[in-house]
Short mmCIF file of C-alpha atoms and ligand atoms in Angstrom, two decimals:
data_model
loop_
_atom_site.label_atom_id
_atom_site.label_comp_id
_atom_site.label_asym_id
_atom_site.label_seq_id
_atom_site.Cartn_x
_atom_site.Cartn_y
_atom_site.Cartn_z
CA MET A 1 19.32 -5.12 1.46
CA PRO A 2 21.59 -7.05 -0.61
CA THR A 3 23.84 -9.21 2.35
CA GLU A 4 27.45 -9.52 2.27
CA ALA A 5 26.79 -13.00 0.84
CA THR A 6 25.63 -11.20 -1.35
CA PHE A 7 28.42 -9.13 -1.70
CA LEU A 8 31.06 -12.00 -2.14
CA LEU A 9 28.41 -14.35 -4.13
CA ALA A 10 29.04 -11.26 -7.50
CA GLY A 11 32.20 -10.90 -6.28
CA LEU A 12 33.23 -14.91 -6.70
CA LEU A 13 31.14 -14.85 -9.92
CA ILE A 14 33.58 -12.26 -11.60
CA VAL A 15 36.36 -14.50 -10.10
CA PHE A 16 34.86 -17.87 -12.00
CA ALA A 17 34.74 -15.17 -15.41
CA ALA A 18 37.91 -14.32 -14.82
CA THR A 19 39.11 -17.74 -14.27
CA GLY A 20 36.56 -19.30 -17.31
CA TRP A 21 38.59 -16.73 -19.35
CA ALA A 22 42.10 -17.43 -18.90
CA PHE A 23 40.44 -20.99 -19.83
CA ALA A 24 39.63 -19.59 -22.98
CA TRP A 25 42.94 -18.09 -23.63
CA PHE A 26 45.69 -19.92 -22.96
CA GLY A 27 43.74 -22.51 -23.92
CA ASP A 28 42.23 -22.41 -27.71
CA ARG A 29 44.14 -19.06 -28.61
CA ASP A 30 47.27 -18.42 -29.49
CA ARG A 31 47.82 -15.09 -28.59
CA ASP A 32 50.77 -13.00 -27.76
CA SER A 33 51.41 -13.91 -23.73
CA GLU A 34 52.14 -10.09 -22.52
CA LEU A 35 48.24 -8.97 -23.64
CA PRO A 36 46.17 -11.79 -21.56
CA ALA A 37 48.88 -11.27 -18.36
CA ARG A 38 48.08 -8.21 -18.56
CA ILE A 39 44.43 -8.22 -19.20
CA ASN A 40 44.14 -10.76 -15.88
CA ALA A 41 46.03 -9.09 -13.98
CA ASP A 42 43.83 -6.05 -14.31
CA TYR A 43 41.01 -8.63 -13.52
CA ILE A 44 42.48 -9.38 -10.46
CA LYS A 45 42.92 -5.65 -9.68
CA GLY A 46 38.91 -5.10 -10.79
CA LEU A 47 38.39 -7.61 -8.25
CA ASN A 48 40.17 -5.80 -5.84
CA LEU A 49 38.93 -3.08 -6.32
CA VAL A 50 35.52 -4.19 -6.24
CA LEU A 51 35.93 -5.98 -3.26
CA ASN A 52 37.61 -3.14 -1.23
CA ARG A 53 34.49 -1.61 -2.38
CA ARG A 54 36.06 1.83 -4.29
CA THR A 55 33.48 0.97 -6.80
CA ASP A 56 34.02 3.23 -8.66
CA GLU A 57 37.63 2.60 -9.59
CA ALA A 58 36.39 -0.86 -10.25
CA LEU A 59 33.70 0.31 -12.21
CA GLU A 60 36.23 1.87 -15.56
CA LEU A 61 38.92 -0.44 -14.50
CA PHE A 62 36.67 -2.59 -16.56
CA LEU A 63 34.39 -0.53 -18.89
CA GLN A 64 37.78 0.40 -20.27
CA MET A 65 38.58 -3.67 -20.04
CA ALA A 66 35.61 -3.91 -22.17
CA LYS A 67 37.12 -2.42 -24.65
CA VAL A 68 39.82 -4.26 -25.77
CA ASP A 69 38.41 -8.13 -26.28
CA ASP A 70 35.62 -8.87 -26.69
CA ASP A 71 36.21 -12.02 -24.23
CA THR A 72 34.85 -9.26 -21.05
CA LEU A 73 31.78 -9.78 -21.78
CA GLU A 74 30.53 -13.00 -19.05
CA THR A 75 32.75 -10.14 -15.88
CA HIS A 76 30.40 -8.02 -17.93
CA PHE A 77 27.09 -9.25 -16.76
CA ALA A 78 28.54 -10.66 -13.15
CA LEU A 79 29.93 -6.63 -12.24
CA GLY A 80 26.33 -5.39 -13.56
CA HIS A 81 24.88 -7.74 -11.92
CA LEU A 82 26.34 -6.46 -8.81
CA PHE A 83 25.47 -3.73 -8.61
CA ARG A 84 22.57 -4.23 -9.73
CA ARG A 85 21.85 -6.61 -6.38
CA ARG A 86 23.46 -3.50 -4.04
CA GLY A 87 21.40 -1.42 -5.51
CA GLU A 88 23.72 0.96 -6.75
CA VAL A 89 21.10 0.55 -10.36
CA GLU A 90 23.53 3.79 -11.79
CA ARG A 91 26.21 2.27 -12.29
CA ALA A 92 24.94 -1.41 -13.72
CA ILE A 93 22.86 0.64 -15.91
CA ARG A 94 25.88 1.65 -17.79
CA VAL A 95 27.79 -1.80 -18.10
CA HIS A 96 24.82 -2.84 -19.44
CA GLN A 97 24.31 0.37 -22.74
CA ASN A 98 28.32 0.23 -22.53
CA LEU A 99 27.49 -3.39 -23.34
CA LEU A 100 25.45 -2.28 -26.45
CA ALA A 101 27.55 0.28 -26.97
CA ARG A 102 29.39 -2.70 -28.98
CA PRO A 103 29.69 -3.18 -32.60
CA ASN A 104 30.53 -6.32 -32.60
CA LEU A 105 27.73 -7.51 -30.46
CA GLY A 106 26.08 -10.71 -31.27
CA GLN A 107 22.57 -11.17 -31.59
CA ALA A 108 22.23 -14.01 -27.75
CA GLN A 109 24.36 -11.10 -26.60
CA ARG A 110 22.79 -8.24 -27.84
CA ASP A 111 19.29 -9.86 -25.89
CA GLN A 112 20.91 -10.84 -22.81
CA ALA A 113 21.89 -7.57 -22.64
CA LEU A 114 18.82 -5.41 -22.82
CA TYR A 115 17.82 -8.25 -20.66
CA ALA A 116 20.11 -7.22 -17.93
CA LEU A 117 18.85 -3.59 -18.47
CA GLY A 118 16.06 -4.32 -18.52
CA GLU A 119 15.90 -5.41 -14.75
CA ASP A 120 18.07 -2.96 -14.14
CA TYR A 121 14.75 -0.59 -15.03
CA LEU A 122 12.96 -2.81 -12.51
CA GLY A 123 15.83 -2.37 -9.58
CA ALA A 124 14.60 1.59 -10.44
CA GLY A 125 11.35 1.46 -10.45
CA LEU A 126 11.18 2.41 -14.02
CA PHE A 127 8.38 0.22 -14.91
CA ASP A 128 7.06 2.13 -18.14
CA ARG A 129 11.05 1.47 -19.83
CA ALA A 130 11.04 -2.44 -18.19
CA GLU A 131 7.57 -2.88 -19.93
CA ASN A 132 9.01 -1.29 -23.03
CA LEU A 133 11.81 -3.41 -23.21
CA PHE A 134 11.20 -6.99 -21.90
CA GLY A 135 7.76 -6.46 -24.71
CA ASP A 136 9.96 -5.52 -26.57
CA LEU A 137 12.61 -9.53 -26.55
CA THR A 138 9.28 -11.79 -25.86
CA ALA A 139 9.84 -11.92 -29.96
CA SER A 140 13.71 -13.70 -28.90
CA ASP A 141 15.00 -16.47 -29.52
CA THR A 142 16.88 -16.71 -26.35
CA VAL A 143 14.89 -14.89 -23.49
CA ALA A 144 11.52 -14.84 -24.48
CA ILE A 145 10.50 -17.42 -22.47
CA SER A 146 12.45 -14.96 -19.18
CA ALA A 147 11.02 -11.42 -21.23
CA LEU A 148 6.93 -12.99 -20.30
CA GLU A 149 7.86 -13.17 -16.67
CA ARG A 150 9.12 -10.54 -16.27
CA LEU A 151 5.93 -7.99 -17.79
CA VAL A 152 4.04 -10.68 -15.78
CA TYR A 153 6.05 -9.77 -13.10
CA ILE A 154 5.18 -5.84 -13.65
CA TYR A 155 1.50 -6.19 -14.30
CA GLU A 156 0.81 -8.10 -11.49
CA ARG A 157 2.50 -5.18 -9.46
CA GLU A 158 0.31 -2.87 -11.20
CA GLN A 159 -2.47 -5.01 -11.03
CA GLU A 160 -2.74 -4.79 -15.19
CA TRP A 161 -4.73 -7.69 -14.69
CA GLU A 162 -6.31 -7.27 -18.40
CA LYS A 163 -2.32 -7.02 -19.91
CA ALA A 164 -1.28 -10.25 -16.86
CA ILE A 165 -3.79 -12.92 -18.21
CA HIS A 166 -2.58 -11.69 -22.05
CA ALA A 167 1.23 -12.31 -21.21
CA HIS A 168 0.41 -14.97 -19.49
CA ARG A 169 -0.97 -17.25 -21.84
CA ARG A 170 2.26 -16.10 -24.48
CA LEU A 171 3.80 -17.50 -21.92
CA GLN A 172 2.24 -21.22 -21.15
CA ALA A 173 1.85 -21.75 -25.23
CA LEU A 174 5.61 -20.56 -25.73
CA SER A 175 6.50 -22.45 -21.79
CA GLY A 176 4.58 -25.43 -22.50
CA LYS A 177 4.05 -25.17 -18.12
CA LYS A 178 0.68 -24.80 -16.90
CA SER A 179 -0.12 -22.48 -13.75
CA SER A 180 -3.29 -21.41 -11.55
CA GLN A 181 -2.84 -17.37 -11.45
CA VAL A 182 -4.59 -16.02 -14.57
CA ALA A 183 -7.08 -17.48 -12.66
CA HIS A 184 -6.69 -14.63 -9.51
CA TYR A 185 -6.41 -12.39 -12.90
CA HIS A 186 -9.90 -13.34 -13.72
CA CYS A 187 -11.01 -13.47 -9.86
CA GLU A 188 -8.84 -9.62 -9.99
CA LEU A 189 -11.70 -8.29 -12.96
CA ALA A 190 -14.56 -9.47 -10.96
CA GLU A 191 -14.04 -7.94 -8.20
CA ARG A 192 -13.40 -4.53 -9.54
CA ALA A 193 -16.39 -4.58 -11.29
CA ARG A 194 -18.37 -5.83 -8.59
CA ARG A 195 -16.60 -3.29 -6.59
CA ASP A 196 -17.79 -0.68 -9.39
CA GLY A 197 -21.65 -1.99 -9.49
CA ASP A 198 -20.72 -4.07 -13.04
CA LEU A 199 -22.48 -6.94 -12.27
CA LYS A 200 -22.92 -8.78 -15.74
CA ARG A 201 -19.12 -7.53 -16.25
CA ALA A 202 -19.01 -9.65 -13.22
CA ARG A 203 -20.10 -12.25 -13.91
CA GLU A 204 -18.18 -12.52 -17.66
CA CYS A 205 -14.77 -12.69 -15.58
CA LEU A 206 -16.31 -15.36 -13.48
CA LYS A 207 -16.93 -17.83 -16.33
CA ASN A 208 -13.22 -17.88 -16.66
CA THR A 209 -12.39 -18.92 -13.42
CA VAL A 210 -13.61 -22.36 -12.73
CA SER A 211 -10.40 -23.89 -14.48
CA SER A 212 -8.37 -24.34 -11.63
CA GLU A 213 -9.08 -25.27 -7.78
CA ALA A 214 -8.30 -22.18 -6.37
CA GLY A 215 -10.18 -19.88 -9.62
CA ALA A 216 -12.91 -21.67 -8.57
CA LEU A 217 -12.91 -21.56 -5.06
CA ARG A 218 -12.33 -18.18 -4.77
CA GLY A 219 -14.96 -17.31 -8.22
CA ALA A 220 -17.07 -18.86 -5.54
CA LEU A 221 -16.27 -16.42 -2.95
CA ILE A 222 -17.30 -13.60 -4.89
CA ARG A 223 -20.21 -14.67 -6.71
CA ALA A 224 -21.50 -15.40 -3.26
CA ALA A 225 -21.06 -12.22 -2.30
CA ILE A 226 -23.12 -11.77 -5.41
CA ALA A 227 -25.92 -12.95 -4.72
CA GLU A 228 -26.27 -11.20 -1.86
CA GLU A 229 -26.53 -8.44 -2.92
CA ASP A 230 -28.53 -9.15 -5.27
CA GLY A 231 -30.94 -10.50 -2.73
CA ASP A 232 -30.65 -14.53 -3.49
CA HIS A 233 -29.46 -15.56 -0.13
CA ALA A 234 -30.91 -19.08 -0.86
CA LEU A 235 -27.60 -19.37 -3.52
CA ALA A 236 -25.29 -17.38 -1.31
CA LEU A 237 -25.69 -20.40 1.54
CA ASP A 238 -25.07 -23.08 -1.42
CA LEU A 239 -22.09 -20.63 -2.72
CA TYR A 240 -21.04 -21.50 0.90
CA GLU A 241 -21.31 -24.09 1.46
CA GLN A 242 -19.92 -25.17 -1.03
CA VAL A 243 -16.38 -22.97 0.23
CA LEU A 244 -16.40 -25.41 3.52
CA ASP A 245 -16.55 -28.29 2.20
CA LYS A 246 -13.56 -27.53 -0.53
CA ASP A 247 -11.81 -25.44 2.00
CA SER A 248 -12.50 -25.36 6.08
CA GLN A 249 -9.49 -22.59 6.95
CA PHE A 250 -11.69 -20.00 4.85
CA MET A 251 -13.97 -20.79 8.43
CA PRO A 252 -13.38 -16.78 9.53
CA GLU A 253 -14.39 -15.88 6.55
CA VAL A 254 -17.03 -17.18 5.70
CA LEU A 255 -18.88 -17.86 8.83
CA PRO A 256 -20.62 -14.99 9.61
CA ALA A 257 -22.21 -14.69 6.39
CA LEU A 258 -23.50 -17.72 6.31
CA PHE A 259 -25.33 -17.23 9.02
CA ASP A 260 -26.29 -13.69 8.24
CA CYS A 261 -28.11 -15.80 4.64
CA TYR A 262 -30.06 -17.96 7.02
CA ALA A 263 -31.32 -16.03 9.34
CA GLU A 264 -32.58 -13.93 5.80
CA THR A 265 -33.91 -17.18 5.02
CA ALA A 266 -34.80 -17.70 7.66
CA ARG A 267 -33.86 -21.12 7.60
CA LEU A 268 -31.12 -20.93 11.49
CA PRO A 269 -32.68 -24.17 13.32
CA ASP A 270 -30.84 -25.36 9.18
CA PHE A 271 -28.31 -22.80 10.85
CA GLU A 272 -27.73 -25.32 13.91
CA ARG A 273 -27.67 -28.77 12.47
CA TYR A 274 -25.65 -27.84 9.94
CA ILE A 275 -22.79 -27.23 12.27
CA GLU A 276 -23.35 -30.00 14.77
CA LYS A 277 -23.19 -32.15 11.16
CA LEU A 278 -19.79 -30.30 10.97
CA VAL A 279 -18.58 -31.16 13.79
CA ALA A 280 -19.55 -34.23 13.69
CA ARG A 281 -18.30 -34.94 10.18
CA ASP A 282 -14.30 -34.12 12.28
CA PRO A 283 -15.10 -32.87 15.94
CA SER A 284 -11.52 -30.97 14.82
CA ALA A 285 -13.34 -28.75 13.04
CA ALA A 286 -14.82 -27.69 16.25
CA SER A 287 -11.87 -25.47 17.49
CA SER A 288 -11.91 -23.57 13.66
CA ILE A 289 -15.55 -23.45 14.32
CA ALA A 290 -15.23 -21.56 17.54
CA TYR A 291 -12.66 -19.28 16.37
CA ALA A 292 -15.23 -17.49 13.60
CA ALA A 293 -17.89 -17.66 15.86
CA ILE A 294 -15.40 -15.32 18.55
CA ILE A 295 -13.48 -13.17 15.55
CA GLY A 296 -16.80 -12.88 13.83
CA ASP A 297 -18.91 -11.90 17.31
CA LEU A 298 -21.80 -14.71 16.27
CA THR A 299 -23.46 -15.42 19.93
CA ASP A 300 -27.41 -16.11 18.48
CA SER A 301 -26.53 -19.93 17.73
CA GLU A 302 -26.24 -23.03 20.08
CA ALA A 303 -23.80 -25.02 18.58
CA LEU A 304 -21.62 -22.53 18.37
CA THR A 305 -21.20 -21.47 21.93
CA ARG A 306 -21.29 -25.61 22.43
CA CYS A 307 -17.92 -25.06 20.16
CA VAL A 308 -16.64 -21.51 21.95
CA GLU A 309 -17.36 -23.30 25.26
CA GLU A 310 -15.59 -26.42 24.77
CA PHE A 311 -12.80 -23.86 23.41
CA VAL A 312 -12.34 -21.96 26.30
CA PHE A 313 -12.22 -25.22 28.62
CA GLY A 314 -9.90 -27.27 26.33
CA ASP A 315 -7.34 -24.18 26.14
CA GLU A 316 -4.11 -25.31 28.32
CA THR A 317 -3.21 -21.51 28.67
CA LEU A 318 -6.44 -19.79 28.56
CA ALA A 319 -6.78 -22.24 31.62
CA GLU A 320 -4.45 -20.34 33.20
CA LEU A 321 -6.45 -16.67 32.66
CA VAL A 322 -9.74 -18.53 33.73
CA ASP A 323 -10.43 -20.24 36.04
CA VAL A 324 -11.75 -23.18 34.61
CA ASP A 325 -12.82 -25.38 36.91
CA THR A 326 -15.43 -22.87 38.54
CA LEU A 327 -16.80 -22.40 36.22
CA ARG A 328 -17.44 -25.27 34.66
CA THR A 329 -19.79 -25.80 37.32
CA ALA A 330 -21.18 -22.38 37.04
CA THR A 331 -25.11 -21.80 37.69
CA THR A 332 -25.90 -21.63 33.29
CA GLU A 333 -26.15 -18.01 33.31
CA HIS A 334 -23.90 -17.18 34.65
CA LYS A 335 -21.52 -19.14 32.86
CA ARG A 336 -22.77 -18.04 29.26
CA GLN A 337 -21.86 -14.45 30.76
CA ALA A 338 -18.63 -15.41 31.52
CA LEU A 339 -17.61 -16.95 28.66
CA GLU A 340 -19.11 -14.06 26.64
CA ARG A 341 -17.05 -11.96 28.48
CA ILE A 342 -13.91 -14.02 27.51
CA SER A 343 -15.11 -13.85 24.46
CA SER A 344 -15.39 -10.09 23.47
CA ALA A 345 -11.87 -10.32 25.36
CA LEU A 346 -10.01 -12.64 22.70
CA ARG A 347 -12.30 -11.66 20.41
CA SER A 348 -10.40 -7.78 20.15
CA LEU A 349 -6.70 -9.69 21.26
CA GLY A 350 -8.04 -11.03 17.92
CA LEU A 351 -8.23 -8.48 15.78
CA ALA A 352 -5.14 -6.18 17.47
CA SER A 353 -3.53 -8.96 16.05
CA ALA A 354 -1.68 -11.00 12.46
CA ARG A 355 -4.58 -13.37 11.51
CA TYR A 356 -2.74 -14.57 8.42
CA ARG A 357 1.16 -16.14 7.33
CA CYS A 358 2.13 -16.75 4.61
CA ALA A 359 3.53 -20.09 3.79
CA ASN A 360 6.53 -19.31 1.81
CA CYS A 361 7.82 -16.40 3.09
CA GLY A 362 6.34 -15.64 6.49
CA TYR A 363 4.57 -12.21 5.84
CA SER A 364 1.52 -11.90 8.67
CA THR A 365 -0.96 -9.44 7.80
CA ARG A 366 -4.37 -9.13 9.96
CA ARG A 367 -6.94 -9.79 6.57
CA PHE A 368 -7.14 -12.47 4.51
CA ILE A 369 -5.90 -11.47 1.12
CA TRP A 370 -4.50 -14.05 -2.36
CA HIS A 371 -1.57 -12.81 -3.19
CA CYS A 372 1.51 -12.25 -0.82
CA PRO A 373 3.01 -8.59 -1.39
CA SER A 374 5.76 -9.59 0.43
CA CYS A 375 6.60 -13.20 -2.54
CA LYS A 376 5.14 -12.22 -5.11
CA GLN A 377 3.24 -15.52 -3.83
CA TRP A 378 -0.98 -16.51 -4.09
CA GLU A 379 -2.51 -18.99 -2.75
CA THR A 380 0.31 -18.31 0.54
CA LEU A 381 -2.08 -17.22 2.77
CA ARG A 382 -2.94 -19.28 5.43
CA PRO A 383 -5.31 -18.48 8.46
CA MET A 384 -2.77 -18.82 12.43
CA GLN A 385 -6.70 -19.83 13.88
CA ARG A 386 -5.13 -19.40 17.29
CA PHE A 387 -5.21 -16.08 19.52
CA GLN A 388 -2.33 -15.05 20.65
CA LEU A 389 -2.52 -15.69 24.23
CA ASP A 390 1.66 -15.83 25.15
CA SER A 391 1.70 -12.76 24.25
CA VAL A 392 -0.84 -11.65 27.01
CA ILE A 393 0.65 -14.14 29.86
CA GLY A 394 3.98 -12.99 28.87
ZN1 LIG B 1 5.14 -14.43 1.29
#
């Protein structure tokens, strides 16, 4: 919901618009001095009504003012914006339709009013109408880029990835700005084709993902999943390792599948060496490997067990929950059983809590996603890779 601050800010917009109008009126024009005084009083009255939340009366007053003089245009845009931000979309639509009904509206002003009406339709959830309006405005001299941005937003929301690709291409051509998100649209199409069992189409879509780093990374993950489905575990294994080489934060997503690939190709000793190599190269990787092993319930690897042991013994909060000193000196079998119990409890805790958080808006979720459903940004979800033990010990 819009905050009180938004409401006051929009009210201030009206004051600025009124002030701008007053300067224009008194500075440049030579008109009957009684008229501006009357309209100026109307502005103040309208503003008071808005600020006192008597919105219907304010709306009627401002709509009447539009018939009086063209200089009230900006005020109307501000008012329409105010209504939309407050969720009063029908009133916003009325303001903008009223503007569009004016016969002497210039092309730029008409496009601006149509764009604002499109925003109203979006606010009302009327996506088809908004899409049509923004589609028409892609030919505008003034708001084409904004209209294409809104079209991309609509197609992302509706998951119409082909249309999103097309609109995004036009946007890039017009604005000259490059963005990696189009690679995700191709990835979305590839994943959809893979789910439908159309692996040929999935591979076709993946050809377009290599143009950006993120697209290449996500594309490699999809290729690996396809290779696994095809029974080509050696290829899947290579692809998973490429992903971890580029970005180790995918450890919890990739490690269980990578372990399976080593097992399927009868190369489990190589898996041990691979994990040892990762830890030797970067000792801090051990804790994210341990986290992934615990969450993925990977118990049949000595290298992973060593990471888990180090993780459990080294965590200060965990030390408060388990008798670490006794555990250190316990027999191998007793230690193994204790670690399994602790890992099992941590896994339950980990799977029951949010494991990923959006670096942009703070949205958190249990499973990894590429597109934040809250702020609509791509690639902003980050794994937290920690067990929320604080909530257990209070
Ligand atoms: Zn977000």
